[in-house]
Amino acid sequence: MKTFEDLGVRDDLRRAIEELGFENPMPVQEKVIPHLLGEDSDVVALAQTGTGKTAAFGLPVLQRVDPEIKKPQALILSPTRELCLQIGADLADFSKYMPAVKVLPVYGGSSIESQIRALKEGVQIIVATPGRLIDLINRGVVDLGLVHTVVLDEADEMLNMGFLDSIDEILAKVPDQRKMLMFSATMPNEIAKIAKKYMSSPVEFVIGNRNQGADNVKHIYYMVNARDKYLALKRIADNSPNIYAIIFCRTRRDTQEIADKLIQDGYNADALHGDLSQQQRDLTMKKFRDRVTSLLVATDVAARGLDVDDLTHVINYGLPDDTAVYTHRSGRTGRAGKTGVSIAIIHSREKGKLKEIEKKIGKTFERKEVPTPEHIIEKQLYNLADRIEKVKVDDGEIDKYLPGVSRKLGWLSQEDLLKRVLSLEFNRLLDYYKDAPKIDFIDEKPRKDKKEKQRPTDEEKDRRTAQRGMARIYINAGKADGFFAGNLIDMLNHLVEGKRVDVGRIDLLPHYSLFDVPKADARRVVRGLTGAEFVGKRIYSEVAEPDKDYSRLSSKKKNEKKTALPTADETTYEYFLKKSRGGAKKPGRTKARKK
Ligand code: AMP
């Protein structure tokens, strides 16, 4: 195995990183460091955060600056203020034994005056967000004339954030003979274009596979109905008693809403999104880093630069449209050699997106069942038992109070006592999960047993029941066909042979209708109507049965022909045809249908 010394890292830097616990170089460092120290060609490195890329560019950059010259010699551009601060802090750590080298992070959202003051005191390395740097250049306080190394970190993110023009503007102020490095987690075409435009025959290093999530990340998905997503999230959280996770949402509103609900439900959660002030965001991130909160609900943009290495889960509350965004999200877990889990909670319509992501990252998602209440409770109970077993007991302090407590609880058996301790923690959970159903989305609807008919409601039954002395007739035309009471009377008058039919109660429904006629006329009416046509629809009629579900019988058939509506010069009567049964009393009035 190679050492940092083998890579040519100077001893003052080595001492500092040894103190940080770096024993051997990580793959990206092994590739990039000797190249940067030795050769003059530019570098494009595909590497995610967490691969050790900051040291990969940071160490050689620090080694190459001249501490005697109090002017900027290296420029590191980063998309966000948080990443900017992170890089600044890492470089400060690495340069612990290089007191003459000054690194200055400059970024928007904080006092420009103090940044100007620091610049005037002389710095060799500037770590900047593009907007603020341009501001400083325009004020004439930054001179980039001596810059020999430029690093673009998270270049794909900078593009996503629309910094291309700013990068153009900045690079125009840097001497042409500079050395340039570009780090990116993904390789969209635009990155290749930038490389072509600004770099001279760059060497490309790929750390891990191109466009792939980290190898030690497991990708899991749960499929539920859209309305059950939040329930699924809670079950996932409940099933991992020591969860420490970022939950990614697409919008600021969702982010706040989910966080609010979680807080209301008793979780240590917080929201991180762009509607919060910088101060609020800083506080939220600090609380999360310090583990005061264990669930951080965040938008992608706001979570950038929040650097935490030991997340147990990344949770996608729905999938992002852009595969690169998924790669970034999942790349936040499974860092520094640990294994991680990236979870997607999706509904059935997101399956296509899931397939797309699988194709891009070259990995398959494993579908899992949402943890069942029994499983969750069992897990939580064992976790508590584990905590009881391992808790540090301060005998000296506790002993003082033990006799009194023992007197009070002495009547309880050991089992009773245990039950009570567990109930203290678990009643809320037990209560919540009592009778909780399974919420997994079932791909194929189970076929209903034909015998097990749906019971009609009272209203439906009433609708299907004739009034005294009358018979209820069903006809397969309804309001959606443009069929109204007048049309029914028209049809009865013209199609039913014999004496005129007295019509009772009429119920018009979207796809069918029910009406009463005297019992004695029922058969005659059905015979008259059946086989006729209304606006191109073949009419069917029968004596209605109170238990029959006519809405299903009448739902639109796929291949049902739809013809044009009557024109203005046709009466409805003229429009419906009864050729098939030839029952018209006044055939002379029936015109041929217009084409
Ligand atoms: P980065 O990708 O630069 O954000 O680094 C990810 C994490 O790995 C950081 O916490 C670094 O401090 C750590 N790290 C970087 N290089 C090494 C190394 N050679 N050995 C151990 N840890 C490292």
Coordinates of C-alpha atoms and ligand atoms in Angstrom, one line a residue:
M1 CA 0.0 0.0 0.0
K2 CA 1.2 3.5 -0.9
T3 CA 1.9 6.1 1.7
F4 CA 1.5 9.9 1.5
E5 CA 5.2 10.1 1.4
D6 CA 5.3 7.9 -1.7
L7 CA 2.9 10.3 -3.3
G8 CA 5.3 13.2 -2.6
V9 CA 3.4 15.0 0.1
R10 CA 5.8 17.2 2.2
D11 CA 6.4 16.4 5.8
D12 CA 4.7 19.4 7.3
L13 CA 1.5 18.5 5.6
R14 CA 1.9 14.8 6.5
R15 CA 2.3 15.7 10.1
A16 CA -1.0 17.6 10.0
I17 CA -3.0 14.8 8.3
E18 CA -1.5 12.1 10.5
E19 CA -3.0 14.0 13.4
L20 CA -6.3 14.0 11.6
G21 CA -6.1 10.2 11.4
F22 CA -5.2 9.8 7.7
E23 CA -3.0 6.8 7.6
N24 CA -3.0 5.9 3.9
P25 CA -4.1 7.7 0.9
M26 CA -7.6 7.1 -0.5
P27 CA -7.9 6.1 -4.2
V28 CA -8.7 9.6 -5.4
Q29 CA -5.7 10.9 -3.5
E30 CA -3.4 8.2 -4.9
K31 CA -4.3 9.3 -8.4
V32 CA -4.6 13.0 -8.2
I33 CA -1.9 14.1 -5.8
P34 CA 1.2 12.8 -7.7
H35 CA -0.3 14.1 -10.9
L36 CA -0.8 17.6 -9.5
L37 CA 2.6 17.7 -7.9
G38 CA 4.4 16.4 -10.8
E39 CA 2.8 17.2 -14.1
D40 CA 1.4 20.3 -15.6
S41 CA -1.6 18.8 -17.4
D42 CA -5.1 19.6 -16.3
V43 CA -7.3 17.1 -14.4
V44 CA -11.0 16.1 -14.6
A45 CA -11.9 13.8 -11.7
L46 CA -15.2 12.1 -11.3
A47 CA -15.5 11.6 -7.6
Q48 CA -18.3 12.0 -5.1
T49 CA -18.1 13.8 -1.9
G50 CA -16.8 11.5 0.8
T51 CA -14.1 9.9 -1.4
G52 CA -11.4 12.2 0.1
K53 CA -11.3 14.6 -2.8
T54 CA -10.8 17.7 -0.7
A55 CA -7.4 16.4 0.4
A56 CA -6.7 15.1 -3.1
F57 CA -6.7 18.7 -4.4
G58 CA -6.0 20.5 -1.1
L59 CA -2.7 18.9 -0.2
P60 CA -1.0 19.6 -3.6
V61 CA -2.5 23.1 -3.8
L62 CA -1.1 23.9 -0.3
Q63 CA 2.3 22.4 -1.3
R64 CA 2.5 24.4 -4.4
V65 CA 1.9 27.9 -3.0
D66 CA 4.7 30.1 -2.1
P67 CA 4.2 31.5 1.4
E68 CA 6.6 34.3 0.7
I69 CA 4.2 35.8 -1.8
K70 CA 1.2 37.4 -0.1
K71 CA -1.0 37.2 -3.1
P72 CA -3.7 34.7 -4.3
Q73 CA -2.0 31.8 -6.1
A74 CA -4.7 29.2 -6.0
L75 CA -8.4 29.6 -6.5
I76 CA -11.0 27.0 -5.4
L77 CA -14.5 27.6 -6.6
S78 CA -17.4 25.9 -4.9
P79 CA -21.2 26.1 -5.5
T80 CA -22.3 26.8 -2.0
R81 CA -21.3 28.7 1.0
E82 CA -21.4 25.6 3.2
L83 CA -19.0 23.7 0.9
C84 CA -16.8 26.7 0.7
L85 CA -16.6 26.9 4.5
Q86 CA -16.0 23.1 4.7
I87 CA -13.1 23.3 2.2
G88 CA -11.7 26.3 4.0
A89 CA -11.8 24.4 7.3
D90 CA -10.2 21.3 5.8
L91 CA -7.4 23.3 4.2
A92 CA -6.8 25.1 7.5
D93 CA -6.5 21.7 9.2
F94 CA -4.0 20.4 6.6
S95 CA -1.9 23.6 6.8
K96 CA -1.6 23.5 10.6
Y97 CA 2.2 23.4 10.3
M98 CA 2.4 26.0 7.5
P99 CA 1.7 29.2 9.5
A100 CA 2.7 31.5 6.7
V101 CA 0.0 30.1 4.3
K102 CA -3.4 31.9 4.6
V103 CA -6.6 30.3 3.2
L104 CA -9.6 32.6 2.9
P105 CA -13.2 31.4 2.3
V106 CA -15.3 34.1 0.6
Y107 CA -19.0 33.6 0.1
G108 CA -22.2 35.5 -0.1
G109 CA -24.5 36.1 2.8
S110 CA -21.8 37.4 5.2
S111 CA -20.0 40.7 5.7
I112 CA -18.0 41.7 2.6
E113 CA -16.0 44.2 4.6
S114 CA -14.3 41.6 6.8
Q115 CA -13.5 39.5 3.7
I116 CA -12.0 42.6 2.1
R117 CA -9.9 43.3 5.2
A118 CA -8.6 39.7 5.3
L119 CA -7.8 39.9 1.6
K120 CA -5.8 43.1 2.2
E121 CA -3.8 41.3 4.8
G122 CA -2.7 38.9 2.2
V123 CA -3.9 35.4 1.3
Q124 CA -2.4 32.7 -0.9
I125 CA -5.5 30.5 -1.4
I126 CA -9.1 31.8 -2.0
V127 CA -12.0 29.4 -1.6
A128 CA -15.0 31.1 -3.1
T129 CA -18.6 31.0 -4.3
P130 CA -18.6 32.5 -7.8
G131 CA -21.1 35.4 -7.1
R132 CA -19.2 36.8 -4.1
L133 CA -15.8 36.5 -5.9
I134 CA -17.1 38.5 -8.9
D135 CA -18.3 41.1 -6.5
L136 CA -14.9 41.3 -4.9
I137 CA -13.1 41.4 -8.3
N138 CA -15.4 44.3 -9.3
R139 CA -14.5 46.2 -6.2
G140 CA -10.9 45.8 -7.2
V141 CA -9.8 44.1 -4.0
V142 CA -8.9 40.7 -5.5
D143 CA -6.1 40.4 -8.0
L144 CA -6.0 37.0 -9.7
G145 CA -2.9 37.8 -11.8
L146 CA -0.7 35.4 -9.9
V147 CA -3.1 32.5 -9.7
H148 CA -1.5 29.3 -11.1
T149 CA -4.0 26.7 -10.0
V150 CA -7.8 26.7 -10.3
V151 CA -10.0 24.0 -8.8
L152 CA -13.7 23.7 -9.7
D153 CA -15.3 21.6 -7.0
E154 CA -18.7 20.0 -7.5
A155 CA -18.7 21.4 -11.1
D156 CA -22.0 19.7 -11.9
E157 CA -23.6 21.4 -9.0
M158 CA -22.2 24.8 -10.2
L159 CA -23.8 24.2 -13.6
N160 CA -27.1 23.2 -12.0
M161 CA -27.0 26.4 -10.1
G162 CA -26.4 28.5 -13.2
F163 CA -22.9 29.6 -12.5
L164 CA -21.5 29.0 -16.0
D165 CA -21.4 32.7 -16.9
S166 CA -19.8 33.6 -13.6
I167 CA -17.1 30.9 -14.1
D168 CA -16.4 32.4 -17.6
E169 CA -16.0 35.8 -16.1
I170 CA -13.7 34.7 -13.4
L171 CA -11.5 32.6 -15.6
A172 CA -11.0 35.5 -17.9
K173 CA -9.1 37.2 -15.0
V174 CA -6.8 34.2 -14.4
P175 CA -3.6 33.8 -16.4
D176 CA -3.8 31.4 -19.3
Q177 CA -0.9 29.2 -18.1
R178 CA -2.9 28.1 -15.1
K179 CA -3.3 24.5 -14.1
M180 CA -6.9 23.5 -13.8
L181 CA -8.8 20.8 -11.9
M182 CA -12.4 19.9 -12.1
F183 CA -14.2 17.7 -9.6
S184 CA -17.7 16.4 -10.4
A185 CA -19.9 13.7 -9.1
T186 CA -21.5 13.2 -12.4
M187 CA -20.4 13.7 -16.0
P188 CA -23.2 15.5 -17.9
N189 CA -22.3 16.7 -21.4
E190 CA -21.9 20.3 -20.2
I191 CA -19.0 19.2 -18.0
A192 CA -17.3 17.7 -21.0
K193 CA -17.9 21.0 -22.8
I194 CA -16.3 23.0 -20.0
A195 CA -13.3 20.7 -19.9
K196 CA -12.9 21.2 -23.7
K197 CA -13.3 25.0 -23.4
Y198 CA -11.1 25.7 -20.5
M199 CA -8.6 22.9 -20.1
S200 CA -5.7 21.8 -22.2
S201 CA -5.8 18.0 -22.9
P202 CA -7.0 17.1 -19.4
V203 CA -6.3 13.7 -17.8
E204 CA -9.5 12.0 -16.6
F205 CA -9.6 10.1 -13.4
V206 CA -12.7 8.1 -12.5
I207 CA -13.1 7.2 -8.9
G208 CA -15.6 4.4 -8.7
N209 CA -17.7 3.9 -11.8
R210 CA -18.8 6.8 -13.8
N211 CA -22.2 8.1 -12.8
Q212 CA -22.5 5.5 -10.1
G213 CA -23.5 5.9 -6.5
A214 CA -21.0 4.7 -4.0
D215 CA -20.5 1.0 -4.1
N216 CA -21.3 0.4 -0.4
V217 CA -24.7 2.0 -0.7
K218 CA -27.7 -0.3 -0.7
H219 CA -30.7 1.1 -2.7
I220 CA -34.1 0.1 -1.3
Y221 CA -37.6 1.2 -2.2
Y222 CA -41.0 1.0 -0.6
M223 CA -44.1 1.3 -2.7
V224 CA -47.2 2.7 -1.1
N225 CA -50.2 4.7 -2.1
A226 CA -49.4 8.4 -2.3
R227 CA -51.5 9.2 0.7
D228 CA -49.5 6.7 2.8
K229 CA -46.1 8.1 2.1
Y230 CA -45.9 9.9 5.4
L231 CA -47.0 6.8 7.3
A232 CA -44.3 4.7 5.6
L233 CA -41.7 7.3 6.6
K234 CA -42.8 7.1 10.2
R235 CA -42.6 3.3 10.1
I236 CA -39.1 3.4 8.6
A237 CA -38.0 5.8 11.3
D238 CA -39.6 3.8 14.1
N239 CA -38.0 0.6 12.7
S240 CA -34.5 2.1 13.1
P241 CA -34.2 3.3 16.7
N242 CA -30.8 4.9 16.1
I243 CA -31.7 6.5 12.8
Y244 CA -29.6 9.6 11.7
A245 CA -31.0 10.5 8.3
I246 CA -31.6 13.3 5.8
I247 CA -35.0 13.1 4.2
F248 CA -35.0 14.7 0.8
C249 CA -38.2 16.5 -0.5
R250 CA -38.7 18.2 -3.8
T251 CA -40.3 21.5 -2.6
R252 CA -39.8 23.8 0.3
R253 CA -43.4 23.4 1.2
D254 CA -43.2 19.6 1.4
T255 CA -40.0 19.9 3.4
Q256 CA -41.6 22.2 6.0
E257 CA -44.8 20.2 6.1
I258 CA -43.1 16.8 6.7
A259 CA -40.8 18.3 9.3
D260 CA -43.7 19.9 11.1
K261 CA -45.7 16.6 11.1
L262 CA -42.7 14.7 12.4
I263 CA -42.1 17.2 15.2
Q264 CA -45.7 17.1 16.1
D265 CA -45.5 13.3 16.2
G266 CA -42.7 13.5 18.7
Y267 CA -39.6 12.9 16.5
N268 CA -36.3 14.9 16.8
A269 CA -36.8 16.5 13.4
D270 CA -36.0 19.8 11.7
A271 CA -36.5 21.4 8.3
L272 CA -33.8 22.8 6.1
H273 CA -34.8 24.9 3.0
G274 CA -34.3 28.1 1.3
D275 CA -37.2 30.0 2.9
L276 CA -35.2 30.0 6.2
S277 CA -32.7 32.8 6.9
Q278 CA -29.0 31.9 6.7
Q279 CA -28.9 32.1 10.5
Q280 CA -31.7 29.6 10.9
R281 CA -30.1 27.3 8.4
D282 CA -26.8 27.5 10.2
L283 CA -28.5 26.6 13.5
T284 CA -30.4 23.8 12.0
M285 CA -27.3 22.3 10.5
K286 CA -25.4 22.7 13.7
K287 CA -28.2 20.9 15.6
F288 CA -28.1 18.1 13.1
R289 CA -24.3 17.8 13.2
D290 CA -24.4 17.7 17.0
R291 CA -27.1 15.0 16.8
V292 CA -29.6 17.1 18.7
T293 CA -31.9 16.3 15.8
S294 CA -31.7 12.9 14.1
L295 CA -34.0 13.5 11.2
L296 CA -33.3 16.4 8.8
V297 CA -36.0 17.1 6.2
A298 CA -34.3 19.1 3.4
T299 CA -34.4 20.3 -0.1
D300 CA -31.5 19.3 -2.3
V301 CA -30.3 22.9 -2.7
A302 CA -30.3 23.7 1.0
A303 CA -28.6 20.4 2.0
R304 CA -25.6 21.0 -0.3
G305 CA -22.5 21.6 1.7
L306 CA -24.0 20.1 4.8
D307 CA -21.2 17.6 5.4
V308 CA -22.0 14.7 7.7
D309 CA -20.2 11.4 7.3
D310 CA -22.1 9.0 9.4
L311 CA -25.7 9.1 8.2
T312 CA -27.5 5.8 8.7
H313 CA -30.0 6.5 5.9
V314 CA -30.7 8.8 3.1
I315 CA -34.4 8.9 2.5
N316 CA -35.9 10.0 -0.8
Y317 CA -39.4 11.2 -0.1
G318 CA -40.4 10.7 -3.7
L319 CA -37.8 10.5 -6.5
P320 CA -36.1 13.4 -8.1
D321 CA -36.6 14.0 -11.8
D322 CA -32.9 14.2 -12.4
T323 CA -30.8 11.1 -12.0
A324 CA -27.8 13.2 -11.0
V325 CA -29.8 14.5 -8.0
Y326 CA -30.4 10.9 -6.9
T327 CA -26.7 10.2 -7.2
H328 CA -25.9 13.2 -5.0
R329 CA -28.5 12.2 -2.5
S330 CA -27.4 8.6 -2.1
G331 CA -23.7 9.6 -2.2
R332 CA -24.3 11.2 1.2
T333 CA -24.5 7.9 2.9
G334 CA -22.0 5.0 2.8
R335 CA -19.0 7.4 3.2
A336 CA -15.5 6.8 4.3
G337 CA -15.8 3.1 3.8
K338 CA -19.0 2.6 5.8
T339 CA -22.1 1.0 4.4
G340 CA -25.1 3.1 3.8
V341 CA -28.7 2.8 2.8
S342 CA -30.6 5.0 0.3
I343 CA -34.3 4.6 0.6
A344 CA -37.0 5.7 -1.8
I345 CA -40.6 5.9 -0.7
I346 CA -42.5 6.0 -3.9
H347 CA -46.0 5.5 -5.2
S348 CA -46.8 3.2 -8.1
R349 CA -46.6 6.0 -10.8
E350 CA -42.9 6.6 -9.9
K351 CA -41.9 3.1 -11.0
G352 CA -40.8 4.4 -14.4
K353 CA -38.5 6.9 -12.8
L354 CA -37.1 4.2 -10.5
K355 CA -36.2 2.1 -13.6
E356 CA -34.5 5.1 -15.2
I357 CA -32.4 5.7 -12.1
E358 CA -31.5 2.0 -12.0
K359 CA -30.3 2.1 -15.5
K360 CA -28.2 5.2 -14.9
I361 CA -26.5 4.1 -11.7
G362 CA -26.2 0.5 -12.9
K363 CA -27.7 -0.9 -9.8
T364 CA -31.0 -2.4 -8.9
F365 CA -33.3 -1.2 -6.1
E366 CA -34.5 -3.9 -3.7
R367 CA -38.2 -3.7 -3.0
K368 CA -38.9 -4.1 0.7
E369 CA -42.1 -4.4 2.6
V370 CA -42.9 -1.4 4.9
P371 CA -42.0 -2.6 8.4
T372 CA -45.0 -4.1 10.2
P373 CA -46.1 -2.9 13.6
E374 CA -45.0 -6.1 15.3
H375 CA -41.6 -5.9 13.8
I376 CA -41.2 -2.3 14.8
I377 CA -42.3 -2.8 18.3
E378 CA -40.1 -5.9 18.7
K379 CA -37.1 -3.9 17.4
Q380 CA -37.8 -1.0 19.7
L381 CA -38.2 -3.2 22.7
Y382 CA -34.9 -5.0 22.0
N383 CA -33.2 -1.6 21.5
L384 CA -34.5 -0.4 24.9
A385 CA -33.4 -3.7 26.5
D386 CA -30.0 -3.2 25.0
R387 CA -29.8 0.3 26.3
I388 CA -30.9 -0.9 29.8
E389 CA -28.1 -3.4 29.7
K390 CA -25.5 -1.0 28.6
V391 CA -26.4 2.1 30.5
K392 CA -23.6 3.5 32.7
V393 CA -24.8 3.3 36.3
D394 CA -23.3 5.7 38.8
D395 CA -23.6 3.4 41.9
G396 CA -22.5 6.1 44.4
E397 CA -25.2 8.6 43.3
I398 CA -28.1 6.2 42.7
D399 CA -27.5 4.2 45.9
K400 CA -28.6 7.2 48.0
Y401 CA -32.1 7.1 46.6
L402 CA -32.5 3.4 46.1
P403 CA -34.0 2.5 49.5
G404 CA -36.9 4.9 49.2
V405 CA -37.6 3.8 45.6
S406 CA -37.3 0.2 46.7
R407 CA -39.8 0.7 49.5
K408 CA -42.3 2.2 47.0
L409 CA -41.9 -0.5 44.4
G410 CA -41.0 -3.5 46.6
W411 CA -44.4 -5.0 46.1
L412 CA -43.9 -5.5 42.4
S413 CA -42.5 -8.7 41.0
Q414 CA -39.5 -8.5 38.7
E415 CA -41.7 -9.2 35.7
D416 CA -44.2 -6.5 36.7
L417 CA -41.4 -4.0 37.1
L418 CA -40.0 -4.8 33.7
K419 CA -43.4 -4.5 32.1
R420 CA -43.9 -1.2 33.6
V421 CA -40.5 0.2 32.6
L422 CA -41.1 -1.0 29.0
S423 CA -44.7 0.4 29.0
L424 CA -43.4 3.8 30.0
E425 CA -41.5 4.0 26.8
F426 CA -43.9 2.0 24.6
N427 CA -47.4 3.0 25.4
R428 CA -47.3 5.7 22.7
L429 CA -46.0 3.3 20.1
L430 CA -48.2 0.4 21.1
D431 CA -51.2 2.7 21.0
Y432 CA -50.2 4.1 17.6
Y433 CA -49.7 0.7 16.1
K434 CA -52.7 -1.0 17.5
D435 CA -54.7 -2.2 14.6
A436 CA -52.4 -0.4 12.1
P437 CA -52.9 -1.9 8.7
K438 CA -50.3 -3.0 6.1
I439 CA -49.7 -0.1 3.8
D440 CA -47.7 -1.6 1.0
F441 CA -49.1 -0.9 -2.4
I442 CA -50.5 -4.1 -3.9
D443 CA -49.4 -4.3 -7.5
E444 CA -52.2 -6.4 -8.8
K445 CA -55.7 -5.8 -7.5
P446 CA -57.0 -9.1 -6.1
R447 CA -60.0 -10.2 -8.2
K448 CA -63.2 -9.8 -6.3
D449 CA -65.0 -13.0 -5.7
K450 CA -67.9 -12.9 -8.1
K451 CA -70.3 -14.3 -5.5
E452 CA -69.4 -11.7 -3.1
K453 CA -71.5 -8.9 -4.6
Q454 CA -71.2 -5.4 -3.3
R455 CA -74.1 -4.6 -1.1
P456 CA -76.2 -1.7 -2.4
T457 CA -76.7 1.3 -0.3
D458 CA -80.1 2.3 1.0
E459 CA -80.2 5.1 -1.5
E460 CA -79.4 2.7 -4.4
K461 CA -82.0 0.2 -3.2
D462 CA -84.6 2.9 -3.0
R463 CA -83.7 4.1 -6.5
R464 CA -84.2 0.6 -7.9
T465 CA -87.5 0.0 -6.2
A466 CA -90.8 0.9 -7.9
Q467 CA -93.6 2.7 -6.2
R468 CA -96.8 0.9 -5.3
G469 CA -98.6 -0.6 -8.3
M470 CA -95.7 0.4 -10.6
A471 CA -92.8 -1.4 -12.2
R472 CA -89.3 0.0 -12.3
I473 CA -87.7 0.0 -15.8
Y474 CA -84.0 0.2 -16.5
I475 CA -82.8 1.9 -19.7
N476 CA -79.1 2.1 -20.6
A477 CA -79.1 5.8 -21.6
G478 CA -78.3 8.5 -19.1
K479 CA -77.4 12.2 -18.7
A480 CA -73.9 11.6 -20.1
D481 CA -75.6 10.5 -23.4
G482 CA -77.6 13.7 -23.4
F483 CA -80.6 11.7 -22.4
F484 CA -83.2 13.6 -20.4
A485 CA -86.9 13.2 -19.3
G486 CA -88.2 14.7 -22.5
N487 CA -86.3 12.2 -24.6
L488 CA -87.7 9.4 -22.5
I489 CA -91.3 10.5 -23.0
D490 CA -90.6 11.1 -26.7
M491 CA -89.3 7.6 -27.0
L492 CA -92.1 6.0 -25.1
N493 CA -94.7 7.9 -27.2
H494 CA -93.1 6.8 -30.4
L495 CA -91.7 3.4 -29.8
V496 CA -94.1 1.7 -27.5
E497 CA -97.0 0.1 -29.3
G498 CA -100.6 0.4 -28.0
K499 CA -102.0 2.9 -25.6
R500 CA -100.0 5.8 -24.3
V501 CA -97.9 5.0 -21.2
D502 CA -98.2 6.9 -18.0
V503 CA -94.7 7.6 -16.7
G504 CA -94.1 7.8 -12.9
R505 CA -90.9 8.7 -11.0
I506 CA -87.9 9.1 -13.3
D507 CA -84.2 8.9 -12.0
L508 CA -81.6 10.0 -14.5
L509 CA -78.1 8.9 -13.8
P510 CA -74.9 9.6 -15.7
H511 CA -74.9 6.3 -17.7
Y512 CA -78.4 4.9 -17.2
S513 CA -81.8 5.8 -16.1
L514 CA -84.7 4.2 -14.1
F515 CA -88.3 5.0 -14.4
D516 CA -91.7 3.8 -13.2
V517 CA -94.6 2.7 -15.5
P518 CA -97.8 0.9 -14.5
K519 CA -97.1 -2.8 -13.8
A520 CA -99.4 -3.9 -16.6
D521 CA -97.4 -1.8 -19.2
A522 CA -93.9 -3.0 -18.1
R523 CA -93.3 -5.8 -20.7
R524 CA -94.8 -3.6 -23.5
V525 CA -92.4 -0.8 -22.6
V526 CA -89.3 -3.0 -22.5
R527 CA -90.2 -4.6 -25.8
G528 CA -90.7 -1.1 -27.4
L529 CA -87.4 0.3 -26.2
T530 CA -85.0 -2.5 -26.6
G531 CA -83.2 -2.5 -29.8
A532 CA -83.9 1.1 -30.6
E533 CA -81.1 3.6 -31.0
F534 CA -80.4 6.9 -29.2
V535 CA -77.8 9.2 -30.6
G536 CA -76.0 6.2 -32.0
K537 CA -76.3 4.2 -28.8
R538 CA -78.1 0.9 -29.0
I539 CA -80.8 0.9 -26.4
Y540 CA -81.3 -1.9 -23.9
S541 CA -84.1 -2.0 -21.3
E542 CA -85.4 -4.4 -18.7
V543 CA -87.6 -4.5 -15.6
A544 CA -85.2 -3.4 -12.8
E545 CA -84.2 -5.7 -10.0
P546 CA -83.6 -4.0 -6.6
D547 CA -80.4 -6.0 -6.0
K548 CA -78.7 -5.5 -9.4
D549 CA -75.8 -3.1 -9.7
Y550 CA -76.8 -1.1 -12.7
S551 CA -73.9 1.3 -12.6
R552 CA -71.5 -1.6 -13.5
L553 CA -73.8 -2.9 -16.1
S554 CA -74.0 0.5 -17.7
S555 CA -70.4 1.7 -17.5
K556 CA -69.0 2.7 -20.9
K557 CA -67.7 -0.1 -23.0
K558 CA -64.5 0.6 -24.8
N559 CA -65.6 0.0 -28.3
E560 CA -68.9 1.7 -28.0
K561 CA -69.4 3.9 -31.0
K562 CA -70.0 7.5 -30.4
T563 CA -71.8 9.4 -33.1
A564 CA -72.3 13.1 -33.6
L565 CA -74.9 14.9 -31.6
P566 CA -78.2 16.0 -33.4
T567 CA -77.9 19.1 -35.5
A568 CA -80.0 22.1 -34.9
D569 CA -82.7 21.3 -37.4
E570 CA -83.3 17.8 -36.1
T571 CA -85.5 17.2 -33.1
T572 CA -84.3 14.6 -30.7
Y573 CA -87.2 12.4 -31.8
E574 CA -86.0 12.6 -35.4
Y575 CA -82.6 11.7 -34.3
F576 CA -83.2 8.4 -32.5
L577 CA -83.8 5.6 -34.8
K578 CA -85.8 2.6 -34.3
K579 CA -85.2 0.8 -37.5
S580 CA -84.2 -2.4 -36.0
R581 CA -87.6 -3.0 -34.5
G582 CA -89.7 -0.9 -36.8
G583 CA -92.0 0.1 -34.0
A584 CA -92.5 3.7 -35.0
K585 CA -96.0 4.9 -35.1
K586 CA -95.2 7.9 -37.3
P587 CA -92.4 6.7 -39.5
G588 CA -92.9 9.7 -41.8
R589 CA -91.4 12.0 -39.3
T590 CA -88.2 10.1 -38.9
K591 CA -85.4 11.5 -41.1
A592 CA -82.3 9.6 -42.1
R593 CA -79.4 10.6 -39.8
K594 CA -77.2 13.2 -41.3
K595 CA -73.6 12.2 -42.0
Ligands
AMP1 P1 -14.1 14.5 1.3 O1 -14.5 13.7 0.1 O2 -13.0 15.4 1.0 O3 -15.3 15.3 1.8 O4 -13.6 13.6 2.5 C1 -14.5 12.7 3.1 C2 -14.0 12.3 4.5 O5 -12.8 11.4 4.5 C3 -13.5 13.5 5.4 O6 -14.0 13.4 6.6 C4 -12.0 13.4 5.4 O7 -11.5 14.0 6.6 C5 -11.8 11.9 5.3 N1 -10.5 11.6 4.7 C6 -10.0 12.1 3.6 N2 -8.8 11.5 3.2 C7 -8.6 10.5 4.2 C8 -7.6 9.5 4.4 N3 -6.6 9.4 3.5 N4 -7.7 8.7 5.4 C9 -8.8 8.8 6.2 N5 -9.8 9.7 6.1 C10 -9.7 10.5 5.1

